[in-house]
GROMACS .gro file of C-alpha atoms in nm:
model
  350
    1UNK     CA    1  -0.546   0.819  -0.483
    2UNK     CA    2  -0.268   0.604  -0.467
    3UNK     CA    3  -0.389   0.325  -0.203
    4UNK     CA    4  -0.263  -0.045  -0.355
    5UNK     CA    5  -0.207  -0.246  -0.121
    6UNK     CA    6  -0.203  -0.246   0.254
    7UNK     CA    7   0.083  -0.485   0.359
    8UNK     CA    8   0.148  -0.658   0.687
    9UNK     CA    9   0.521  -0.527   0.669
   10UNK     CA   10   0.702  -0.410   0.424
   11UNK     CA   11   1.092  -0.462   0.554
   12UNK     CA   12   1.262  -0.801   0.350
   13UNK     CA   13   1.519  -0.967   0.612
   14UNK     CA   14   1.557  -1.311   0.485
   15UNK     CA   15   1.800  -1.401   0.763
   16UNK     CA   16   1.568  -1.280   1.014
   17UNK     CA   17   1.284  -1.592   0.904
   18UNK     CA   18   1.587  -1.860   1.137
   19UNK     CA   19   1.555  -1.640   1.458
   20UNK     CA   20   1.193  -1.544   1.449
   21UNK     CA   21   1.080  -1.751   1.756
   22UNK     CA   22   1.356  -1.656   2.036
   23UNK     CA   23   1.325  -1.810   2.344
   24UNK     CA   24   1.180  -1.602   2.646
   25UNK     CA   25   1.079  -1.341   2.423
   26UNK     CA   26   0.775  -1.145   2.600
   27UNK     CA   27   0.487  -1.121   2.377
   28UNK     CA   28   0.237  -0.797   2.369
   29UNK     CA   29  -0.074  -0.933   2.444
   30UNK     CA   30  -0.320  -0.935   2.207
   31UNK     CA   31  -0.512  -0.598   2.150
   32UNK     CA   32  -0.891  -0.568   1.973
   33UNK     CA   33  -0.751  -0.448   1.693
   34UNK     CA   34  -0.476  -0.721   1.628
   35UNK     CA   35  -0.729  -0.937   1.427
   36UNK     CA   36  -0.985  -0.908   1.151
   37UNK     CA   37  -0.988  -0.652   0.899
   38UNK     CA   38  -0.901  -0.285   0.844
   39UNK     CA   39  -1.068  -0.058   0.609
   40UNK     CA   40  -0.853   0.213   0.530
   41UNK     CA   41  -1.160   0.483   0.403
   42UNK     CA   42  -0.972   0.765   0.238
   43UNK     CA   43  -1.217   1.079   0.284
   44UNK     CA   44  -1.355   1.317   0.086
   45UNK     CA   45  -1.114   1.598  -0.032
   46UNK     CA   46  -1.147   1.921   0.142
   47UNK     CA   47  -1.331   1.751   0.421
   48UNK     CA   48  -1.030   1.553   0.537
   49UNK     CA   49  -1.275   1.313   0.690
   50UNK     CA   50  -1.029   0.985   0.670
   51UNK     CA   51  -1.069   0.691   0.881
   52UNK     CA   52  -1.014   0.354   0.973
   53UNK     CA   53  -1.304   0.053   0.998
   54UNK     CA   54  -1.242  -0.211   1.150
   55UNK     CA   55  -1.491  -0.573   1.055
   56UNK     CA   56  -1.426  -0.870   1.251
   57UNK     CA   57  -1.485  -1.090   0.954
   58UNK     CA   58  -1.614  -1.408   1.200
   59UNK     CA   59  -1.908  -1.208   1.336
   60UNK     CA   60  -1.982  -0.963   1.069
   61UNK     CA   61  -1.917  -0.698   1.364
   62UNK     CA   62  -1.783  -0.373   1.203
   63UNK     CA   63  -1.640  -0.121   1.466
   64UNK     CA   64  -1.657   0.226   1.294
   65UNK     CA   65  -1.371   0.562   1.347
   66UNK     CA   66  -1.130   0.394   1.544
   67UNK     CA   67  -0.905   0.640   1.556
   68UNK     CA   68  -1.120   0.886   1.675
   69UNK     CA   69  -1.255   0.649   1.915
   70UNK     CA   70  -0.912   0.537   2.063
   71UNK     CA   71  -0.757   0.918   2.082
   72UNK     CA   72  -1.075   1.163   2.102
   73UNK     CA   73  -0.967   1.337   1.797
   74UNK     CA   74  -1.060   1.335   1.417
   75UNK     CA   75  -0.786   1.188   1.205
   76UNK     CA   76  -0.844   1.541   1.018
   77UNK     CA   77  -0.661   1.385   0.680
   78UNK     CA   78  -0.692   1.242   0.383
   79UNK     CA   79  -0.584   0.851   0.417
   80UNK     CA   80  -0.332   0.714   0.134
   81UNK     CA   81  -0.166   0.452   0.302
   82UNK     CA   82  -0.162   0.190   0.601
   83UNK     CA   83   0.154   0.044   0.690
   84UNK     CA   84   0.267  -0.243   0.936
   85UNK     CA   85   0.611  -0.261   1.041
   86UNK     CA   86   0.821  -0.241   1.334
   87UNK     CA   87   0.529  -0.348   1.552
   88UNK     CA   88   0.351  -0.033   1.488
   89UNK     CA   89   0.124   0.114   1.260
   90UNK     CA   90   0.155   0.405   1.022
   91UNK     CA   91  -0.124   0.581   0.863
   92UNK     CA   92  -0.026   0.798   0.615
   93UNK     CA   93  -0.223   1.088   0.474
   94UNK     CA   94  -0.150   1.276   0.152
   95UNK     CA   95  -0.270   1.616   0.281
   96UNK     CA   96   0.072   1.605   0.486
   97UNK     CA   97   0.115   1.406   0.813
   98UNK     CA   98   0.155   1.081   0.912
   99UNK     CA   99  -0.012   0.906   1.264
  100UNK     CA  100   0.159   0.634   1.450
  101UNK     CA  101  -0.104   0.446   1.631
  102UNK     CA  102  -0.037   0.085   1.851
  103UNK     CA  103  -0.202  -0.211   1.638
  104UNK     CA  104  -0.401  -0.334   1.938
  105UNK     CA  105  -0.623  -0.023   2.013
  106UNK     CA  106  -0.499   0.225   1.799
  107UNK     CA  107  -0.440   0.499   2.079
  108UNK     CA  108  -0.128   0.720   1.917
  109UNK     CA  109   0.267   0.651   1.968
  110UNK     CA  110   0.363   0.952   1.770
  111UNK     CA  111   0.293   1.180   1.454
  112UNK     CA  112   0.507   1.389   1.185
  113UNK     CA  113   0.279   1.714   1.130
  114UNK     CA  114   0.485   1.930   0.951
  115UNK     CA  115   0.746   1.979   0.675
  116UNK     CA  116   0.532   1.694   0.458
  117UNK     CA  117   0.408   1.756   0.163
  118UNK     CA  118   0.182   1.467  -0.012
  119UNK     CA  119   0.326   1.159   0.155
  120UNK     CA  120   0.251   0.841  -0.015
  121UNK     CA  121   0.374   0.539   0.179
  122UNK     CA  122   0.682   0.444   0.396
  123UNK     CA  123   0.913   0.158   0.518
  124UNK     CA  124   1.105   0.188   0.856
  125UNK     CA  125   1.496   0.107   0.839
  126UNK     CA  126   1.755   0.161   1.084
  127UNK     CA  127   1.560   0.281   1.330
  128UNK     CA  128   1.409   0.546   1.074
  129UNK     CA  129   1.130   0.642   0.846
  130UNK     CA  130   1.192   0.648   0.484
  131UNK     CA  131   0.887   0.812   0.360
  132UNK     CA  132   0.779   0.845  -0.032
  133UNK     CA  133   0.667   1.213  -0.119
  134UNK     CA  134   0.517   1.403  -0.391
  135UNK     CA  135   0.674   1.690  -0.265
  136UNK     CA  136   0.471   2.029  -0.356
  137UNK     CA  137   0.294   2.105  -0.730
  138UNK     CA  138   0.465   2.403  -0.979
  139UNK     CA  139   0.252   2.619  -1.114
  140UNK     CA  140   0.180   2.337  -1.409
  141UNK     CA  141   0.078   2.079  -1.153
  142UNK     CA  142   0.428   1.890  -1.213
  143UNK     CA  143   0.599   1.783  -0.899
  144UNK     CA  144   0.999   1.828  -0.974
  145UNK     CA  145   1.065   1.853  -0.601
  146UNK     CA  146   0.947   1.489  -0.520
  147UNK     CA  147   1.166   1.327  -0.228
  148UNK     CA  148   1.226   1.073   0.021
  149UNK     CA  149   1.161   1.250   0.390
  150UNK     CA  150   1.403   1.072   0.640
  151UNK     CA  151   1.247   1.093   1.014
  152UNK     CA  152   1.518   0.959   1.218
  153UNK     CA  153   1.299   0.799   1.474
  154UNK     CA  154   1.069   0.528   1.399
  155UNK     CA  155   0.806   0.687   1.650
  156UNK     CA  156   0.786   1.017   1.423
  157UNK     CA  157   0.890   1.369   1.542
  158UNK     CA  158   1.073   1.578   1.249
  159UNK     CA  159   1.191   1.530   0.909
  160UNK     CA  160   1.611   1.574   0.878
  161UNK     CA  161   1.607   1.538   0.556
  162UNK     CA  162   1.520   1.508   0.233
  163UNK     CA  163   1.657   1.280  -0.038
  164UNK     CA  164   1.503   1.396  -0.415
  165UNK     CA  165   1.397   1.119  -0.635
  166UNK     CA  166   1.228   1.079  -0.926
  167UNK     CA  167   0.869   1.249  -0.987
  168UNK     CA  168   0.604   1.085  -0.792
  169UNK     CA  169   0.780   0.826  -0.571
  170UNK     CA  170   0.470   0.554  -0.475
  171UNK     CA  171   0.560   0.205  -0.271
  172UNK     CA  172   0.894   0.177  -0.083
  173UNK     CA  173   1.030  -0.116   0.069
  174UNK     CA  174   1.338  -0.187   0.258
  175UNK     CA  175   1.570  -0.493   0.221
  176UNK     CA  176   1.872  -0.483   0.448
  177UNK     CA  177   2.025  -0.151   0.514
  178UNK     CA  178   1.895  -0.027   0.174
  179UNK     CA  179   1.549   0.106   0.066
  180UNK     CA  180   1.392   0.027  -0.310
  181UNK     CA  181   1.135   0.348  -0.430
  182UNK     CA  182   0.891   0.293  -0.685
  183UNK     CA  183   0.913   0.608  -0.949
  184UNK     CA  184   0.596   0.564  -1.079
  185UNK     CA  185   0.639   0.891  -1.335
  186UNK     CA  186   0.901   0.815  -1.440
  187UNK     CA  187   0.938   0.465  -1.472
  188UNK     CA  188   1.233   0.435  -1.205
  189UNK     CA  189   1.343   0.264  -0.936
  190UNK     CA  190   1.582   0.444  -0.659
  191UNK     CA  191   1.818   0.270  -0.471
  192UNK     CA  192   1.889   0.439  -0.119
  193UNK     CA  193   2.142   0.385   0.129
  194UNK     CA  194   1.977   0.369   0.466
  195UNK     CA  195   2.263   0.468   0.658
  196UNK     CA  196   2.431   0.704   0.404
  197UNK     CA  197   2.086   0.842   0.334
  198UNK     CA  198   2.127   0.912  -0.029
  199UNK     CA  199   2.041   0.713  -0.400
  200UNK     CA  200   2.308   0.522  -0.492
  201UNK     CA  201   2.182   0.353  -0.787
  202UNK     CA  202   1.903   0.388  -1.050
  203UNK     CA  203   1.693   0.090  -1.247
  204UNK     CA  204   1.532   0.239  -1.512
  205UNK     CA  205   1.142  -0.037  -1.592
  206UNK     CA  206   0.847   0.004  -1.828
  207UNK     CA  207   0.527   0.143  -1.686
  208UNK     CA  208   0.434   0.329  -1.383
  209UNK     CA  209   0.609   0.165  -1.100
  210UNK     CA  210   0.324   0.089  -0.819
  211UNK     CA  211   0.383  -0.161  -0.561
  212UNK     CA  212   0.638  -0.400  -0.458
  213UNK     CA  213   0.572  -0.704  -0.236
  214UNK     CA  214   0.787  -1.038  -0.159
  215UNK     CA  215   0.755  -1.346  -0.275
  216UNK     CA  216   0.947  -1.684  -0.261
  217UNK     CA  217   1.236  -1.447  -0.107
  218UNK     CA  218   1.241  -1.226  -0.337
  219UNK     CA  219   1.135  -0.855  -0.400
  220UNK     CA  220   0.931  -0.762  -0.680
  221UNK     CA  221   0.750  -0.476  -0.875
  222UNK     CA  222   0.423  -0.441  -0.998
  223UNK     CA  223   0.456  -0.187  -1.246
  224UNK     CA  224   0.139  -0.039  -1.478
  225UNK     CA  225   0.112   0.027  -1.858
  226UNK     CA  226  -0.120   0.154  -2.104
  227UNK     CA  227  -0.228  -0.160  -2.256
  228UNK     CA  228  -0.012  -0.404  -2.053
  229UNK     CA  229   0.126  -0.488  -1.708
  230UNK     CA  230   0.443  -0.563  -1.534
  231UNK     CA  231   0.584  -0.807  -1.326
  232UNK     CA  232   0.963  -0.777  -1.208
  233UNK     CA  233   1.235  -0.957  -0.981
  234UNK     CA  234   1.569  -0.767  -0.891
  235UNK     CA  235   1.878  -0.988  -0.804
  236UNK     CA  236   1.941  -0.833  -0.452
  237UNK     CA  237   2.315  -0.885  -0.423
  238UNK     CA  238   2.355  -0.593  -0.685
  239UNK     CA  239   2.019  -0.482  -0.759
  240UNK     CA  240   1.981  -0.502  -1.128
  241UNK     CA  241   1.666  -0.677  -1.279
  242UNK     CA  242   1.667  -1.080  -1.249
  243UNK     CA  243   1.257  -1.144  -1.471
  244UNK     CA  244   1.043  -0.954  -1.625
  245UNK     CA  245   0.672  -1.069  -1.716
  246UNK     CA  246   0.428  -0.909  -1.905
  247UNK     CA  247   0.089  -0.940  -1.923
  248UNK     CA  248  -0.157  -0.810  -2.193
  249UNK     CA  249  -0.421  -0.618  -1.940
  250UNK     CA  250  -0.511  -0.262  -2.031
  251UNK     CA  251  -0.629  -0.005  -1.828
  252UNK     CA  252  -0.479  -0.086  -1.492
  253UNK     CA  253  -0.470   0.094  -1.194
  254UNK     CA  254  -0.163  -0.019  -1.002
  255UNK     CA  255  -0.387  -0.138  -0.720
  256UNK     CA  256  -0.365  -0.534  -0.677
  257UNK     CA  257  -0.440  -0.812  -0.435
  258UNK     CA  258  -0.248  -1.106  -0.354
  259UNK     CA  259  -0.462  -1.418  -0.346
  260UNK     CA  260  -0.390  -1.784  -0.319
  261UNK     CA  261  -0.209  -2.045  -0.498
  262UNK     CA  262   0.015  -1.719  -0.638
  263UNK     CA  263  -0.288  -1.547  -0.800
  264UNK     CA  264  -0.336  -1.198  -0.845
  265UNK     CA  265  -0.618  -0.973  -0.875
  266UNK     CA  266  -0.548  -0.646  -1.065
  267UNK     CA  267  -0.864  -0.339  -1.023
  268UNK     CA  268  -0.880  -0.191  -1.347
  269UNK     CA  269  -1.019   0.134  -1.520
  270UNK     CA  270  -1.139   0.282  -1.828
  271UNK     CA  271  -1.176   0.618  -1.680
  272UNK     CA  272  -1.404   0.914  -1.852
  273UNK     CA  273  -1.597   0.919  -2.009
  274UNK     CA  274  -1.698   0.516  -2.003
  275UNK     CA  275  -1.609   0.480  -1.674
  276UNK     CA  276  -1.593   0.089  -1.717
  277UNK     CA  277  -1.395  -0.078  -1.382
  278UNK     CA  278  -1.305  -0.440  -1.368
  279UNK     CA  279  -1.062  -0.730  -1.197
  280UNK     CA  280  -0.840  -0.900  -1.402
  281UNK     CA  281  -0.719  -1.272  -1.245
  282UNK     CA  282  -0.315  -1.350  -1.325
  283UNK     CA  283  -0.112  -1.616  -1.191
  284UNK     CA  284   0.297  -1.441  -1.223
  285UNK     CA  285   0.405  -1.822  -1.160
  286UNK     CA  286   0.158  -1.973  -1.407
  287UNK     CA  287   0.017  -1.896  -1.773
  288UNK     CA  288  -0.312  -1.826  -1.579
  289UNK     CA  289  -0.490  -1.467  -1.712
  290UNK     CA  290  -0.836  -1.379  -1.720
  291UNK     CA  291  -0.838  -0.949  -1.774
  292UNK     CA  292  -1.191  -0.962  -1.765
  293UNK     CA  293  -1.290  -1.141  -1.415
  294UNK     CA  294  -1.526  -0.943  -1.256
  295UNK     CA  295  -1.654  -0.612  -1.376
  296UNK     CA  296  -1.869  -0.299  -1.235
  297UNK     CA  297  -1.813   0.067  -1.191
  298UNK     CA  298  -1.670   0.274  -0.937
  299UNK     CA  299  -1.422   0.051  -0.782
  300UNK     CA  300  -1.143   0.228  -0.606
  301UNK     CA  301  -0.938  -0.023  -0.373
  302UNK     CA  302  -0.932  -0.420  -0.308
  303UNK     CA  303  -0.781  -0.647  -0.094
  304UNK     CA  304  -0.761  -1.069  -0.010
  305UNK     CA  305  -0.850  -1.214   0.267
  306UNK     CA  306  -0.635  -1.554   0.223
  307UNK     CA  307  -0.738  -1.747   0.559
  308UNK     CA  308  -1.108  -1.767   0.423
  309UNK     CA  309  -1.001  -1.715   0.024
  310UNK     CA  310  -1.243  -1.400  -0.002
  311UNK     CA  311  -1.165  -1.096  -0.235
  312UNK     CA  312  -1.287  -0.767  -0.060
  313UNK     CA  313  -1.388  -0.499  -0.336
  314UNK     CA  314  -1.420  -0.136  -0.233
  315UNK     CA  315  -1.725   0.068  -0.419
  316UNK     CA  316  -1.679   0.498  -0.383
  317UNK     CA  317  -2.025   0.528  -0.473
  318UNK     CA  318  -1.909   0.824  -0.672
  319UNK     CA  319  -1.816   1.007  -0.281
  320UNK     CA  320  -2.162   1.059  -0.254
  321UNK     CA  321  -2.182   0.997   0.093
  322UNK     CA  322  -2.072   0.672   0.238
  323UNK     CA  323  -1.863   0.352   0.034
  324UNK     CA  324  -1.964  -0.020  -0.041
  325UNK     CA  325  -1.743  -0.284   0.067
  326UNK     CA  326  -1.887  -0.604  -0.136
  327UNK     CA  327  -1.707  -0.966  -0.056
  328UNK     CA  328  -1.656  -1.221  -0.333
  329UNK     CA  329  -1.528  -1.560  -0.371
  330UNK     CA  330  -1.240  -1.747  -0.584
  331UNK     CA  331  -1.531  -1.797  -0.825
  332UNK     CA  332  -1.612  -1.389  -0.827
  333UNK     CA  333  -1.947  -1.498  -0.622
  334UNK     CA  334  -2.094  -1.212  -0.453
  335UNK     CA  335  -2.096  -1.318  -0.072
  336UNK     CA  336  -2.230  -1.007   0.087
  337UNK     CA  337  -2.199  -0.609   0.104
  338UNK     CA  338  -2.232  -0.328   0.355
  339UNK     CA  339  -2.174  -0.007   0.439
  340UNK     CA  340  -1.834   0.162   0.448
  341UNK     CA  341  -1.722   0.516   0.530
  342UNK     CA  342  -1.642   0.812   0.277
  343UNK     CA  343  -1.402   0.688  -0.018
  344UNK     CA  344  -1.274   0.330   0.111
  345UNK     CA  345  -1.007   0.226  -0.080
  346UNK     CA  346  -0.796  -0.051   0.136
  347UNK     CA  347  -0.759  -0.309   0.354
  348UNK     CA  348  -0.552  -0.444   0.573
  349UNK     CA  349  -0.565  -0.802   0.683
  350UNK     CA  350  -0.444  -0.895   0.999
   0.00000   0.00000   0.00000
């Protein structure tokens, strides 16, 4: 599944940064959840047993189904996705419906349950969800109908519309009143007019198109190749491509981590029959690359802890019952390991 990266926001505002401490604006207090770790644990298909973990990585505490726990319900889904923004959070599930849960204790805002297909991620903009979709498989599997559903309420409720895109939109983000979708079939990136709520432009990149993320005020696009990797920059006064980097790592996934000191660590693949996983170490800024880090089987999603400089590595254990979360250091130093729930493949650092 497609889980790369869970961010802590996805929405670029560069003005915003000047006015982000107003005066005598109330705070929420601090909830349980508002700290420490989340482990996004996908599920096992047909059970739909998703759920959220959450560690407090100071104690070693690790609070188990909270979801369930907070709203006396299963979350009865497949997990894909965990998104921060707008104060809320959004967990998205590919078997078609997306929860809106507060941060603090995860009790539920607000859902979308129907007229989804196999949502992938989302970014909130104008007051709205933009959220990527598969959209529904042909009778070859193919998935011509992919889209962008717009909800117009940032709380959920129902989808107004539909914007098609390329086959198999991944990773959106939003940067003003305009919304950047990863194509990762295709090897396109769709610009969208928030407000107009339709594509207005096109970029046409190399590779599978996975994950964007921000850096030094800029947005950029990891994008995944047979035998290589990609790293681009768009100029965002007109959105055409400002860099492109390549890197010589094969077998990527399009799942990465964002470490310190601008390194990178990229989970990697060989598939079947070998079945050989790995983390390669990049630096995008620096000639740094090491594509054979850390190696091992069954790896399925990772994630950085940069406060104590700890990579988190997510083991499926084949979905034979319950995942592995093991903890390594800068060095690739096993720290620890313990038990996760069915399929974990993210995290979310807060």
């Amino acid at each position: 599944m497609k889980f790369n990266l869970i961010r802590l926001g996805k929405s670029l505002s560069l003005s915003l940064l000047l006015f982000s401490c107003i005066e005598n604006d109330p705070e929420r207090p601090l909830g349980e959840f508002d700290s420490g770790i989340l482990i996004m644990n996908e599920g096992a298909f047909g059970a739909n047993d998703g759920e959220v973990f959450h560690l407090n990585p100071s104690t070693g505490t690790l609070k188990t189904n909270i979801f369930e726990s907070a709203n006396a319900r299963p979350f009865a889904g497949l997990l894909e996705d965990i998104i921060y923004e707008n104060d809320n959070l959004y967990l998205v599930a590919n078997t078609g419906k997306i929860e809106i849960v507060n941060p603090g204790d995860f009790t539920s805002l607000g859902a979308i349950t129907s007229d989804l297909d196999q949502p992938r991620s989302l970014t909130v903009n104008s007051g709205k969800l933009f959220i990527s979709d598969y959209g529904p498989y042909d009778q070859s599997y193919g998935t011509p109908s992919s889209y962008i559903a717009v909800v117009r309420n940032s709380l959920g409720g129902v989808v107004a519309k539909k914007i098609p895109v390329s086959r198999k939109p991944e990773d959106v983000i939003s940067f003003g009143n305009y919304i950047l979708v990863a194509g990762s079939e295709e090897g396109k990136v769709e610009v969208i007019d928030a407000e107009k709520e339709e594509v207005i432009k096109t970029i046409e990149v190399e590779g599978s198109p996975a994950v964007f993320y921000e850096a030094a005020g800029k947005i950029w696009l990891y994008s995944t190749g047979s035998d290589e990797v990609y790293f681009y920059s768009f100029h965002l006064d007109n959105f055409t491509l400002a860099t492109t980097n390549i890197y010589p790592i094969p077998n990527a996934t399009g799942k990465i981590a964002f470490g310190n000191n601008d390194i990178m660590y990229l989970l990697t693949s060989s598939g079947w029959p070998e079945y050989r996983d790995g983390i390669a170490q990049v630096s995008v800024l620096g000639p740094e690359l090491n594509p054979n880090w850390y190696s091992g089987s069954g790896f399925y999603g990772i994630g950085f802890d940069k406060e104590r400089g700890e990579l988190y590595l997510a083991n499926t254990n084949g979905f034979q019952g319950n995942g592995t979360i093991t903890v390594l250091d800068e060095n690739g130093t096993e720290l620890r390991s313990f038990e996760s729930g069915r399929g974990p493949s993210g995290f979310l650092m807060r």
